[in-house]
mmCIF file of C-alpha atoms and ligand atoms in Angstrom:
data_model
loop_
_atom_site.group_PDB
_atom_site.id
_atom_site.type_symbol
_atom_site.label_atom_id
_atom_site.label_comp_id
_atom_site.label_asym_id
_atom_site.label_seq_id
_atom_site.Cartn_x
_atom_site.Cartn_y
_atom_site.Cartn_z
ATOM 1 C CA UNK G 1 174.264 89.977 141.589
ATOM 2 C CA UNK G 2 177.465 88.453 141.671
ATOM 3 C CA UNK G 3 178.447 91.766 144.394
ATOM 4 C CA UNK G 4 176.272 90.407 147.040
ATOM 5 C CA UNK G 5 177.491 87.103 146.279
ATOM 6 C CA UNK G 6 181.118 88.200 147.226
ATOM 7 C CA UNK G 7 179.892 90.048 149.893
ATOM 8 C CA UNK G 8 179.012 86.722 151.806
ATOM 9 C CA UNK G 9 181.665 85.037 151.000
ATOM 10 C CA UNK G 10 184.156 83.860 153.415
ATOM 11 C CA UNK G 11 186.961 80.982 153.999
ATOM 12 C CA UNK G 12 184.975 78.536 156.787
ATOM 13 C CA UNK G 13 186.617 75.460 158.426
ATOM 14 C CA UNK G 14 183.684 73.415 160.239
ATOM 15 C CA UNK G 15 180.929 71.795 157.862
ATOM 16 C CA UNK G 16 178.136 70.660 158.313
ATOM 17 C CA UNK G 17 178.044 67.087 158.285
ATOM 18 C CA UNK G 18 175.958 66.894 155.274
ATOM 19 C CA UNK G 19 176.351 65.751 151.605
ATOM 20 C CA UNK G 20 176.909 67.907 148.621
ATOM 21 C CA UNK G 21 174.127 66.609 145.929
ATOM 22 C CA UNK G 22 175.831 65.500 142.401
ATOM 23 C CA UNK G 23 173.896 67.711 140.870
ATOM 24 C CA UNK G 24 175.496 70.903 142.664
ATOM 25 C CA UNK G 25 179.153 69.217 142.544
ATOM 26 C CA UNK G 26 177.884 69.517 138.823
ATOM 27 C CA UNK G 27 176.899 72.974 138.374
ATOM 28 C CA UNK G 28 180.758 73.526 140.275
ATOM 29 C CA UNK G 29 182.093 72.022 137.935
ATOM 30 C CA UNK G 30 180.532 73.391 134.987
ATOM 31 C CA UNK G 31 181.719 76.814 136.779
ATOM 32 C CA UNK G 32 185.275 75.503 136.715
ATOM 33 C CA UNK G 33 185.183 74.213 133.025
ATOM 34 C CA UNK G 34 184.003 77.183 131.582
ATOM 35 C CA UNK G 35 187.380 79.304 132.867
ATOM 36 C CA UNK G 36 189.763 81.041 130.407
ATOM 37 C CA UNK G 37 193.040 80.258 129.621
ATOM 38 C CA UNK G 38 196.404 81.229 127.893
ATOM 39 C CA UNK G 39 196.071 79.804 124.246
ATOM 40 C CA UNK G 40 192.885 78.076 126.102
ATOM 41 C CA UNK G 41 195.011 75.045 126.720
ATOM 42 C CA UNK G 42 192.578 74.328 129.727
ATOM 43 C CA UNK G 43 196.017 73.117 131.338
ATOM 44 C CA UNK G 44 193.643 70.976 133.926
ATOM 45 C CA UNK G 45 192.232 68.117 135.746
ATOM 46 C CA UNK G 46 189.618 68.484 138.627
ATOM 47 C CA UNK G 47 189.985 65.830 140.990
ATOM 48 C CA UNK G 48 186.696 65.261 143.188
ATOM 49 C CA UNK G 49 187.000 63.885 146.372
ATOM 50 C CA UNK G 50 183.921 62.813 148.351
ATOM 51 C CA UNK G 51 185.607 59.335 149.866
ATOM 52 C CA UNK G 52 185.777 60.478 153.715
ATOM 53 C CA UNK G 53 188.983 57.969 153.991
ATOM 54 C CA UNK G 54 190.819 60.056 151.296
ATOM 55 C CA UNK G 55 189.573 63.338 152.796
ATOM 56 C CA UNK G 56 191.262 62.408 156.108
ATOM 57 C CA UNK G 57 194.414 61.272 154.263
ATOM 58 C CA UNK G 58 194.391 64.662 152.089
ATOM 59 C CA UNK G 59 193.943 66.464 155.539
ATOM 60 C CA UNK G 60 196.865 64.628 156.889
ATOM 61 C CA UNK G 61 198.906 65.374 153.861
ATOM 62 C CA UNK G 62 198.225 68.940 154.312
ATOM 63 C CA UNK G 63 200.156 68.950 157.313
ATOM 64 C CA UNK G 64 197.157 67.663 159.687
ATOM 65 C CA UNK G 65 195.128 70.747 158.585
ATOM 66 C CA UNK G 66 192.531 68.705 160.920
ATOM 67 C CA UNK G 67 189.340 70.741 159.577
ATOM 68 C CA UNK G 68 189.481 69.769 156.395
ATOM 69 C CA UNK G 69 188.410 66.213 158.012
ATOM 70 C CA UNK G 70 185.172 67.903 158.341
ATOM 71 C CA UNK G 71 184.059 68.429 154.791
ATOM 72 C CA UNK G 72 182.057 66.556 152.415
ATOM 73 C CA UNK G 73 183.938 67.635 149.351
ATOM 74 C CA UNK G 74 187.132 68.094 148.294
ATOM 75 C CA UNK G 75 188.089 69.338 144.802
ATOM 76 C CA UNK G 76 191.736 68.999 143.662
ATOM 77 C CA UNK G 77 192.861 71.510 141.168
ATOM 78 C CA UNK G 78 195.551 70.055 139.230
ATOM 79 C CA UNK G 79 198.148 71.558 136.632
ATOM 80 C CA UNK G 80 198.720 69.923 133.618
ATOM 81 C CA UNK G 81 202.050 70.687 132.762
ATOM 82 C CA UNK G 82 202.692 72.185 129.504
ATOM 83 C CA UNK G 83 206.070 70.534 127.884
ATOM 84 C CA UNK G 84 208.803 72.426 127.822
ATOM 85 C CA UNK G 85 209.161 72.438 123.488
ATOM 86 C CA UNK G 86 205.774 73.550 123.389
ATOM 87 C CA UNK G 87 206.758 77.243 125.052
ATOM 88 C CA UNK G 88 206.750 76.840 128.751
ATOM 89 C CA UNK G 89 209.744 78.246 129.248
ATOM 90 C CA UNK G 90 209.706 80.681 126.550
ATOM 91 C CA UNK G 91 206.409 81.975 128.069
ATOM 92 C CA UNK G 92 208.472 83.294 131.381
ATOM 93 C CA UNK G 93 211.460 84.151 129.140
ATOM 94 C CA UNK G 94 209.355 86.677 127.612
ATOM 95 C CA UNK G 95 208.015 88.197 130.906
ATOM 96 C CA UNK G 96 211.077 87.913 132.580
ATOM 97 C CA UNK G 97 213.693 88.556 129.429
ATOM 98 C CA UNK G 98 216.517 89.854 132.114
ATOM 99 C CA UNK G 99 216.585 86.126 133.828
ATOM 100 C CA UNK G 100 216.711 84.482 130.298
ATOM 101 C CA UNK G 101 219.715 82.311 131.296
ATOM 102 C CA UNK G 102 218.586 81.264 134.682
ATOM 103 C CA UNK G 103 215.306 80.123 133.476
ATOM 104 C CA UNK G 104 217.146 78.008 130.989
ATOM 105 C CA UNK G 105 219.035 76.391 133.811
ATOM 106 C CA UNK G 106 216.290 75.473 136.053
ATOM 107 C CA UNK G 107 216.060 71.867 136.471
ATOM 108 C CA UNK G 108 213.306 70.409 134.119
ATOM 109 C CA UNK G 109 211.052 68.616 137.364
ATOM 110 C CA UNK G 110 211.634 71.749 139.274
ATOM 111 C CA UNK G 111 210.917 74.289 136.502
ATOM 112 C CA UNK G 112 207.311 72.576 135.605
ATOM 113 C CA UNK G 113 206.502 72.499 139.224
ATOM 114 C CA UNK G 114 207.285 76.182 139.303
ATOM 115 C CA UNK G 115 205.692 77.064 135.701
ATOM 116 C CA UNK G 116 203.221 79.450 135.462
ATOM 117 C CA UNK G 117 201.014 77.412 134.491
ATOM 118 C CA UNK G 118 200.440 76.010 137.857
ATOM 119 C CA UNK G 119 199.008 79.301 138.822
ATOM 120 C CA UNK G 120 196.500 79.159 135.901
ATOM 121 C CA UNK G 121 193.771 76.700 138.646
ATOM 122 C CA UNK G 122 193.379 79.998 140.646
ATOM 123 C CA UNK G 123 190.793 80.735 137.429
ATOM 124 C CA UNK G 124 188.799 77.439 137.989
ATOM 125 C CA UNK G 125 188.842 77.349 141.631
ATOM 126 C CA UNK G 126 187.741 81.229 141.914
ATOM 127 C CA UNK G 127 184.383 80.307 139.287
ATOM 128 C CA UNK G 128 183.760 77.156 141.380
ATOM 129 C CA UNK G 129 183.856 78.909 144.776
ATOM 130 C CA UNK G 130 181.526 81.428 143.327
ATOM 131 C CA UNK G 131 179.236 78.677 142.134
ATOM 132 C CA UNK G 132 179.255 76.838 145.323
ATOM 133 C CA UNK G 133 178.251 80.064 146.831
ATOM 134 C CA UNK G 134 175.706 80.761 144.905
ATOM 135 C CA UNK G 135 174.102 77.387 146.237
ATOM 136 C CA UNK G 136 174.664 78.130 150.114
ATOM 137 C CA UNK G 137 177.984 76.313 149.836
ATOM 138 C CA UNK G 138 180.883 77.524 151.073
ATOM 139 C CA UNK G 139 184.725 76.790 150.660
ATOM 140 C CA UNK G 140 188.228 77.413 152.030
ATOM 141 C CA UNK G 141 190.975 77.073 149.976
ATOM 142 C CA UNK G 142 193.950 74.860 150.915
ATOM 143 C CA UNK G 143 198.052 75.859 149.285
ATOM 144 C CA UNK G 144 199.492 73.933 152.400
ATOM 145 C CA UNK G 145 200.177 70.159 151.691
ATOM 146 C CA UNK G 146 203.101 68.129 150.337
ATOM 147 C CA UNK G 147 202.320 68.200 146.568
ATOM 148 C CA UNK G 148 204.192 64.871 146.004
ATOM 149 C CA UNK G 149 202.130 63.385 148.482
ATOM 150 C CA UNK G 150 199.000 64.464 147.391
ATOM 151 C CA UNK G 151 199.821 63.333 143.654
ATOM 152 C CA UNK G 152 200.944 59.431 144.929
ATOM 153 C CA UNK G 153 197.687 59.685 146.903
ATOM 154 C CA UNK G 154 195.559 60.190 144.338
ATOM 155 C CA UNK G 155 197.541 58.441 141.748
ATOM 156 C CA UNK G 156 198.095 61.231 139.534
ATOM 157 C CA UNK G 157 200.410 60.497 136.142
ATOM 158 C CA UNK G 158 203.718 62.532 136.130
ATOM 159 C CA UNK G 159 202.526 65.111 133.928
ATOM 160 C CA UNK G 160 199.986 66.362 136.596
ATOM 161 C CA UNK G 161 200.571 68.451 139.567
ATOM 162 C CA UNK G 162 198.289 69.417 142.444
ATOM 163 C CA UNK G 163 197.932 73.105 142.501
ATOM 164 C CA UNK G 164 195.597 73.673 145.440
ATOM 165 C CA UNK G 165 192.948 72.195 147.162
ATOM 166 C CA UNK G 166 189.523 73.567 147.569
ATOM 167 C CA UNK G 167 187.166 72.657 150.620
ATOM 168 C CA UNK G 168 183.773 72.669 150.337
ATOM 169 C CA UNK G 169 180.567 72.104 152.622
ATOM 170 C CA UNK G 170 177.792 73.853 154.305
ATOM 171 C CA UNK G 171 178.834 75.910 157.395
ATOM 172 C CA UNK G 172 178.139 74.672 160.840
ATOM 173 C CA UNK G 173 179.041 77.617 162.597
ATOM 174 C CA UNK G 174 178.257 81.634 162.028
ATOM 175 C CA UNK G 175 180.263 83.364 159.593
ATOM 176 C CA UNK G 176 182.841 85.468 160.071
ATOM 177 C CA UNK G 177 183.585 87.838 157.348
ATOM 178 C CA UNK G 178 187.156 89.640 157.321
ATOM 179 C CA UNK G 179 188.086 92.908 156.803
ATOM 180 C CA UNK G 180 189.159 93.819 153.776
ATOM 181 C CA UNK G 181 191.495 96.736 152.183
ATOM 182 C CA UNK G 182 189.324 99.586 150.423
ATOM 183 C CA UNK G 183 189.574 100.362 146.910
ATOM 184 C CA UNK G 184 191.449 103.086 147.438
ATOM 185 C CA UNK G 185 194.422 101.381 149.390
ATOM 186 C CA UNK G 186 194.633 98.505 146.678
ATOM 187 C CA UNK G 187 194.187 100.662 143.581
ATOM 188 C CA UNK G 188 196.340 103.101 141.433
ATOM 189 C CA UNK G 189 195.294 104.752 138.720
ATOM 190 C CA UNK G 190 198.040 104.862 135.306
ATOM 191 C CA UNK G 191 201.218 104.888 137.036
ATOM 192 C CA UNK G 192 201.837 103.962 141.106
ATOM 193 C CA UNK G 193 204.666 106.559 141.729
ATOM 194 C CA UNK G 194 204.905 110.095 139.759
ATOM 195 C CA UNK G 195 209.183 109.547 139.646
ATOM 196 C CA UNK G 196 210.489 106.757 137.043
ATOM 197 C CA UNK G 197 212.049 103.242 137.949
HETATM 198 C C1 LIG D 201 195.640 80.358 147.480
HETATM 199 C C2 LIG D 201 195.134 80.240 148.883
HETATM 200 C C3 LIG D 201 195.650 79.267 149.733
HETATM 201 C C4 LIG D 201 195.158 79.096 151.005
HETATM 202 N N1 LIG D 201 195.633 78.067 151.794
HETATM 203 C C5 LIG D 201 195.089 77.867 153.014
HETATM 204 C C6 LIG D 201 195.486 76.751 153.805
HETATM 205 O O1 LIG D 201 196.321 75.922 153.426
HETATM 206 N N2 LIG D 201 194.886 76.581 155.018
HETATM 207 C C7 LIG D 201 193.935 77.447 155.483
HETATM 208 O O2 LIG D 201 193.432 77.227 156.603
HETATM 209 N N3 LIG D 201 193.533 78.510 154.753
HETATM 210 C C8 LIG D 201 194.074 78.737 153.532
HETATM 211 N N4 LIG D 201 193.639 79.797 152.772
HETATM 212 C C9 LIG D 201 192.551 80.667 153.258
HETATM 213 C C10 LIG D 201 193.021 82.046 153.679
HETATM 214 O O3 LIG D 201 193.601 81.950 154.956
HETATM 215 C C11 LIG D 201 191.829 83.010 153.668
HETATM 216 O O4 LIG D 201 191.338 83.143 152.359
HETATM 217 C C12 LIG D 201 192.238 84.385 154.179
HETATM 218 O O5 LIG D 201 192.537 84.356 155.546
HETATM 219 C C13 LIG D 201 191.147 85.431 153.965
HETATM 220 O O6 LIG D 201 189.954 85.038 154.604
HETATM 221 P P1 LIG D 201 188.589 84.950 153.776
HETATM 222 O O7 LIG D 201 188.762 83.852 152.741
HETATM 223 O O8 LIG D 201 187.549 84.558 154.805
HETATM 224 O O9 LIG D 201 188.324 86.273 153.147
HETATM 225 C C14 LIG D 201 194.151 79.986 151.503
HETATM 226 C C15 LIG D 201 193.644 80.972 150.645
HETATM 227 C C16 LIG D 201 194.109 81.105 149.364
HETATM 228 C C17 LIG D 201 193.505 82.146 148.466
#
């Protein structure tokens, strides 16, 4: 059950040094591909990184985040970015109608690299971590690195953006599992408060 799946899982930062077959960094994939998304552009590109010279550079890049070094996979969950005339910015115009003008002015470069879209890997990455789990692999993911590095580094065309970075491997060490909030501190029920905004 996918409960007792999620009950295991937990971010890790040692590996094991030890290989991920291609036929698991397959079924990960397949996890990833099969995601939902707005209008189901599948705004995406997976980048797979198993090169251990390009996993140290990525670990650099990520401000020497020095246990990523230790895992056999990376997977780079890149945006790609939706042009502008085909409803980008409308798309946050309509959530956000009171900020209508200051959406329009946001620099073009800056606005895709802020576009909601970007956010839209979290889907992927979430199914693939799953997946990984479900084959005794586990994964930390990684929001901390200099995007434009990580793009030149991989040689990614303009129109596609690192998201995040997801580390995967077998664990060396015991797990630790975190606490987390109960239901009841992280749910409401119809409306939060009883008085209006
Ligand atoms: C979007 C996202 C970005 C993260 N970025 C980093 C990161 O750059 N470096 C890191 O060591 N951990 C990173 N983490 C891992 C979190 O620290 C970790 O998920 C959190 O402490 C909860 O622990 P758990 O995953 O074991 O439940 C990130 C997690 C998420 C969801």
């Amino acid at each position: 059950m996918i409960l007792d799946l999620l009950n295991k899982r937990c971010s890790i930062r040692n590996f094991k040094n030890k290989k991920i077959s291609s036929d698991i960094i397959n079924l990960i994939l397949e996890a990833g591909r099969l995601s939902p998304s707005g209008g189901n552009e599948q705004p995406w590109k997976f980048g797979v990184i198993t090169d251990k010279k390009m996993i140290h550079q990525i670990a650099e890049i990520s401000y020497n985040q020095s246990w990523i070094k230790t895992s056999p996979l990376l997977i780079v969950l890149c945006t790609v970015i939706v042009e502008d005339n085909r409803g980008g910015r409308s798309i946050q115009k309509s959530r956000f109608p009171r900020y209508k003008k200051e959406i329009d002015e946001i620099e073009k470069e800056l606005y895709s690299y802020l576009n909601l879209e970007e956010h839209q890997t979290k889907i992927p990455g979430t199914h693939m971590e799953i997946c990984a789990l479900e084959n005794g692999i586990y994964s930390t993911w990684v929001s901390y690195f200099d995007v434009e590095k990580v793009a030149k580094a991989l040689r990614l065309p303009h129109n596609c953006v690192p998201s995040e970075i997801i580390a995967f491997g077998y664990p060396e060490n015991e797990l630790k599992l975190k606490d987390k909030k109960s239901i009841n501190e992280l749910t409401f029920y119809n409306c939060y408060v009883e008085d209006e905004r």
